[in-house]
């Protein structure tokens, strides 16, 4: 995990609005999403954030791909 944090690109507002690739939520997008959610919800544990993301996925017919990161953020924040 530390390796990923050291090698990932800084999170910018432009990438925040980018669409997640249609085929998958790739590791880079997931890392950026987790970082932003942890910044937005410092009181929430990593496990709680992952559980909320899984609930968003379940509520979206079992997929996150194709959703804008901003939409995933909003839906996850509503659950948290």
Tab-separated table of C-alpha atoms in Angstrom, residues 39-69:
chain	number	residue	atom	x	y	z
A	39	UNK	CA	-9.732	13.125	2.906
A	40	UNK	CA	-13.459	13.855	2.742
A	41	UNK	CA	-14.361	11.432	5.553
A	42	UNK	CA	-11.369	11.309	7.927
A	43	UNK	CA	-13.574	9.730	10.608
A	44	UNK	CA	-14.302	6.681	8.431
A	45	UNK	CA	-11.980	3.693	8.475
A	46	UNK	CA	-10.630	2.286	5.231
A	47	UNK	CA	-12.815	-0.812	5.725
A	48	UNK	CA	-15.920	1.332	6.183
A	49	UNK	CA	-15.133	3.246	2.980
A	50	UNK	CA	-14.613	0.004	1.061
A	51	UNK	CA	-17.918	-1.340	2.431
A	52	UNK	CA	-19.675	1.837	1.271
A	53	UNK	CA	-18.088	1.509	-2.177
A	54	UNK	CA	-19.270	-2.088	-2.369
A	55	UNK	CA	-22.790	-0.946	-1.487
A	56	UNK	CA	-22.655	1.682	-4.252
A	57	UNK	CA	-21.523	-1.057	-6.623
A	58	UNK	CA	-24.352	-3.355	-5.503
A	59	UNK	CA	-26.910	-0.567	-5.930
A	60	UNK	CA	-25.603	0.069	-9.456
A	61	UNK	CA	-26.337	-3.420	-10.826
A	62	UNK	CA	-23.014	-4.742	-9.554
A	63	UNK	CA	-20.741	-2.413	-11.525
A	64	UNK	CA	-18.897	0.850	-10.997
A	65	UNK	CA	-17.364	1.118	-14.447
A	66	UNK	CA	-18.764	3.892	-16.573
A	67	UNK	CA	-19.803	6.013	-13.598
A	68	UNK	CA	-18.016	9.345	-13.196
A	69	UNK	CA	-15.746	9.370	-10.160
